Amino acid sequence: GESVGLHLPTLSVQEGDNSIINCAYSNSASDYFIWYKQESGKGPQFIIDIRSNMDKRQGQRVTVLLNKTVKHLSLQIAATQPGDSAVYFCAENIRPPHSGAGSYQLTFGKGTKLSVIP
Amino acid sequence: DARVTQTPRDKVTEMGQEVTMRCQPILGHNTVFWYRQTMMQGLELLAYFRNRAPLDDSGMPKDRFSAEMPDATLATLKIQPSEPRDSAVYFCASASNTGELFFGEGSRLTVL
């Protein structure tokens, strides 16, 4: 079936460098995408989201890019810091039919572990 | 600081025992989700509720799992009887109509 997947399971970057985490999705009906960060022993934490009518969204040190043509999502972290070390998940939302605003079911990818080298 | 609260944080039990996990969603959030996380499967949606009504529990094994929301401040996930394959971290998350999910810290379950 259709699912969210990740290109790289692990990523090591030098402190101060930029990080790019990639995610492929295959469901063309997905209308909303989210990146989550999960630190060891904690629950996933929202980082940034993007709707399917956008191709780029920026937050504080993070940027999400959406390429609907190739069904690709990426998370860019500028000036990566040791505190960025975590597992990063992308999630896609397929709004259930006949559902109201705010209705959604997220499907999560397997995650990419980011390790920052001091 | 509003947060989703889950109990217990850690639970070790023997096969066959009943396990109940509890979740207090963020006040005012009308949608509550239960997820299970394992190394092999990642995060899987088990069930979710809107305004306390179950909307989807297709991801949940019906023979042993049950999820309820007795009131707006409490969601429960029960496993009876528990099996070793149920060992995982169970996350509760809540959301308002704006859509952003807030996760709890999780309940780590080990079934021996």
Coordinates of C-alpha atoms in Angstrom, one line a residue:
Chain A
G1 CA 0.0 0.0 0.0
E2 CA 1.0 3.6 -0.1
S3 CA 3.2 4.8 2.7
V4 CA 5.6 7.4 3.8
G5 CA 9.3 6.4 3.6
L6 CA 12.7 7.9 4.3
H7 CA 15.8 7.9 2.1
L8 CA 18.4 8.0 4.9
P9 CA 18.0 6.2 8.2
T10 CA 21.0 7.9 9.8
L11 CA 22.7 11.2 9.3
S12 CA 25.8 12.6 11.0
V13 CA 26.7 16.3 10.6
Q14 CA 29.3 18.6 12.0
E15 CA 28.1 21.2 14.4
G16 CA 27.4 24.4 12.6
D17 CA 26.8 22.7 9.2
N18 CA 23.4 22.6 7.6
S19 CA 21.4 19.3 7.8
I20 CA 19.0 18.0 5.2
I21 CA 16.6 15.2 6.0
N22 CA 14.6 13.7 3.2
C23 CA 11.3 11.9 3.0
A24 CA 9.4 10.3 0.1
Y25 CA 5.7 9.9 0.1
S26 CA 3.6 8.0 -2.4
N27 CA 0.0 9.1 -1.7
S28 CA -1.0 11.9 -4.0
A29 CA -4.1 12.5 -1.9
S30 CA -2.0 13.7 1.0
D31 CA -2.8 17.3 1.7
Y32 CA -0.7 18.2 4.8
F33 CA 2.8 17.2 5.9
I34 CA 4.5 17.6 9.2
W35 CA 8.0 17.1 10.6
Y36 CA 8.4 15.9 14.1
K37 CA 11.5 15.7 16.3
Q38 CA 11.8 12.9 18.9
E39 CA 14.5 13.0 21.5
S40 CA 15.4 9.9 23.4
G41 CA 12.7 8.9 26.0
K42 CA 10.3 11.6 24.9
G43 CA 7.3 12.0 22.6
P44 CA 7.5 13.4 19.1
Q45 CA 7.6 17.2 19.1
F46 CA 6.1 19.3 16.3
I47 CA 8.7 21.2 14.3
I48 CA 7.1 22.6 11.2
D49 CA 4.3 21.8 8.8
I50 CA 3.3 22.5 5.2
R51 CA 0.1 22.2 3.2
S52 CA 0.0 20.8 -0.2
N53 CA -0.7 24.2 -1.8
M54 CA 2.7 25.4 -0.7
D55 CA 6.2 24.4 -1.8
K56 CA 8.3 26.0 0.9
R57 CA 7.8 27.1 4.5
Q58 CA 10.4 28.6 6.9
G59 CA 10.6 28.6 10.6
Q60 CA 13.3 29.4 13.0
R61 CA 16.4 27.7 11.6
V62 CA 14.2 25.1 9.8
T63 CA 12.8 25.0 6.3
V64 CA 10.5 22.5 4.8
L65 CA 10.4 22.0 1.1
L66 CA 7.6 20.1 -0.7
N67 CA 8.0 18.8 -4.2
K68 CA 4.7 17.4 -5.3
T69 CA 5.9 16.4 -8.7
V70 CA 8.2 13.8 -7.3
K71 CA 6.4 13.4 -4.0
H72 CA 9.3 14.5 -1.9
L73 CA 9.6 16.3 1.3
S74 CA 12.7 17.6 3.0
L75 CA 13.6 19.3 6.3
Q76 CA 16.6 21.7 6.3
I77 CA 18.1 22.7 9.6
A78 CA 20.5 25.6 9.5
A79 CA 23.6 25.8 11.7
T80 CA 22.9 22.4 13.3
Q81 CA 23.5 22.3 17.0
P82 CA 24.1 19.4 19.4
G83 CA 20.6 19.9 20.7
D84 CA 19.3 19.0 17.3
S85 CA 20.4 15.4 17.7
A86 CA 17.2 13.3 17.6
V87 CA 15.1 11.2 15.4
Y88 CA 13.2 13.1 12.8
F89 CA 9.9 11.9 11.4
C90 CA 7.9 13.1 8.5
A91 CA 4.2 12.5 8.6
E92 CA 1.6 12.9 5.9
N93 CA -2.1 13.5 6.3
I94 CA -4.8 12.1 4.2
R95 CA -8.0 13.7 5.2
P96 CA -10.7 11.1 5.5
P97 CA -13.6 11.6 3.0
H98 CA -16.6 13.6 4.2
S99 CA -14.6 14.8 7.2
G100 CA -14.7 18.3 8.6
A101 CA -12.0 20.8 8.9
G102 CA -9.2 19.6 11.2
S103 CA -10.0 16.0 10.5
Y104 CA -6.9 14.0 9.6
Q105 CA -5.0 10.8 10.1
L106 CA -1.3 11.0 10.1
T107 CA 0.9 8.3 8.7
F108 CA 4.5 8.5 10.0
G109 CA 7.7 7.5 8.3
K110 CA 10.2 5.3 10.0
G111 CA 12.4 8.2 11.0
T112 CA 15.9 9.4 10.4
K113 CA 18.4 9.7 13.3
L114 CA 20.4 12.9 13.2
S115 CA 23.7 12.9 15.1
V116 CA 25.5 16.2 15.5
I117 CA 29.3 16.0 15.9
P118 CA 30.6 18.7 18.2
Chain B
D1 CA 2.6 25.0 30.3
A2 CA -0.1 22.9 28.7
R3 CA 0.9 19.3 28.0
V4 CA -0.5 15.9 27.4
T5 CA 0.0 13.7 30.5
Q6 CA 0.4 9.9 30.3
T7 CA 0.5 7.3 33.1
P8 CA 2.2 5.1 33.8
R9 CA 5.6 6.1 32.3
D10 CA 6.9 2.6 32.6
K11 CA 5.1 -0.7 33.1
V12 CA 6.5 -4.2 33.3
T13 CA 3.9 -6.9 33.5
E14 CA 3.6 -10.6 32.9
M15 CA 1.8 -12.1 29.9
G16 CA -1.9 -12.5 30.5
Q17 CA -2.2 -9.5 32.8
E18 CA -4.5 -6.6 32.1
V19 CA -2.8 -3.3 31.4
T20 CA -4.5 0.1 31.4
M21 CA -2.8 3.3 30.2
R22 CA -4.2 6.7 30.8
C23 CA -4.0 10.0 29.1
Q24 CA -5.0 13.5 30.0
P25 CA -5.2 15.6 26.9
I26 CA -4.5 19.3 26.8
L27 CA -7.5 21.2 28.1
G28 CA -9.7 22.3 25.3
H29 CA -8.4 19.8 22.7
N30 CA -11.2 17.8 21.2
T31 CA -9.3 15.2 19.3
V32 CA -7.3 12.4 21.0
F33 CA -5.0 9.8 19.4
W34 CA -3.4 6.7 20.6
Y35 CA -0.2 5.6 18.8
R36 CA 2.1 2.7 19.4
Q37 CA 5.8 2.9 18.6
T38 CA 8.2 0.0 18.0
M39 CA 11.6 -0.2 16.4
M40 CA 10.2 -2.4 13.7
Q41 CA 7.0 -0.7 12.8
G42 CA 7.6 2.9 13.9
L43 CA 4.6 5.0 14.9
E44 CA 1.3 3.3 14.2
L45 CA -2.1 4.8 14.8
L46 CA -4.2 2.6 17.0
A47 CA -7.3 4.8 17.5
Y48 CA -8.6 8.3 17.7
F49 CA -11.5 10.2 19.2
R50 CA -13.2 13.5 18.4
N51 CA -15.4 15.0 21.0
R52 CA -15.0 11.7 23.0
A53 CA -16.6 9.7 20.1
P54 CA -14.4 7.0 18.6
L55 CA -13.8 7.9 14.9
D56 CA -11.3 5.2 13.9
D57 CA -9.9 2.2 15.7
S58 CA -9.0 0.1 12.7
G59 CA -5.4 0.0 13.7
M60 CA -6.2 -1.6 17.0
P61 CA -6.4 -5.4 17.6
K62 CA -10.0 -5.6 18.7
D63 CA -9.8 -8.9 20.5
R64 CA -7.5 -7.6 23.3
F65 CA -7.4 -3.8 22.9
S66 CA -10.0 -1.3 23.9
A67 CA -9.9 2.5 24.0
E68 CA -12.4 4.8 25.7
M69 CA -12.9 8.4 26.7
P70 CA -14.9 8.4 29.9
D71 CA -14.8 12.1 29.9
A72 CA -13.1 15.0 28.1
T73 CA -10.1 14.9 30.5
L74 CA -9.3 11.2 30.3
A75 CA -8.6 8.7 27.6
T76 CA -7.8 5.1 28.4
L77 CA -6.2 2.3 26.4
K78 CA -6.6 -1.2 27.8
I79 CA -5.0 -4.4 26.9
Q80 CA -6.5 -7.6 28.2
P81 CA -4.8 -10.1 28.2
S82 CA -1.4 -8.6 27.4
E83 CA 1.1 -10.5 25.3
P84 CA 4.9 -10.1 24.8
R85 CA 4.3 -8.7 21.3
D86 CA 2.4 -5.8 22.9
S87 CA 5.7 -4.5 24.3
A88 CA 6.1 -1.0 22.9
V89 CA 5.9 2.6 23.8
Y90 CA 2.3 3.9 23.6
F91 CA 1.8 7.5 22.9
C92 CA -1.2 9.6 23.4
A93 CA -1.6 12.9 21.4
S94 CA -4.2 15.6 21.4
A95 CA -5.2 18.2 19.0
S96 CA -7.5 21.2 18.7
N97 CA -9.3 22.2 15.5
T98 CA -6.1 23.9 14.2
G99 CA -4.7 20.5 13.7
E100 CA -1.3 20.5 15.4
L101 CA -0.7 17.3 17.4
F102 CA 0.8 17.4 20.8
F103 CA 2.3 14.2 22.1
G104 CA 2.7 13.0 25.6
E105 CA 5.9 11.5 26.9
G106 CA 4.7 7.9 26.3
S107 CA 4.0 4.8 28.4
R108 CA 6.7 2.2 27.9
L109 CA 5.1 -1.3 28.2
T110 CA 7.2 -4.5 28.7
V111 CA 5.2 -7.7 28.7
L112 CA 7.3 -10.7 29.9

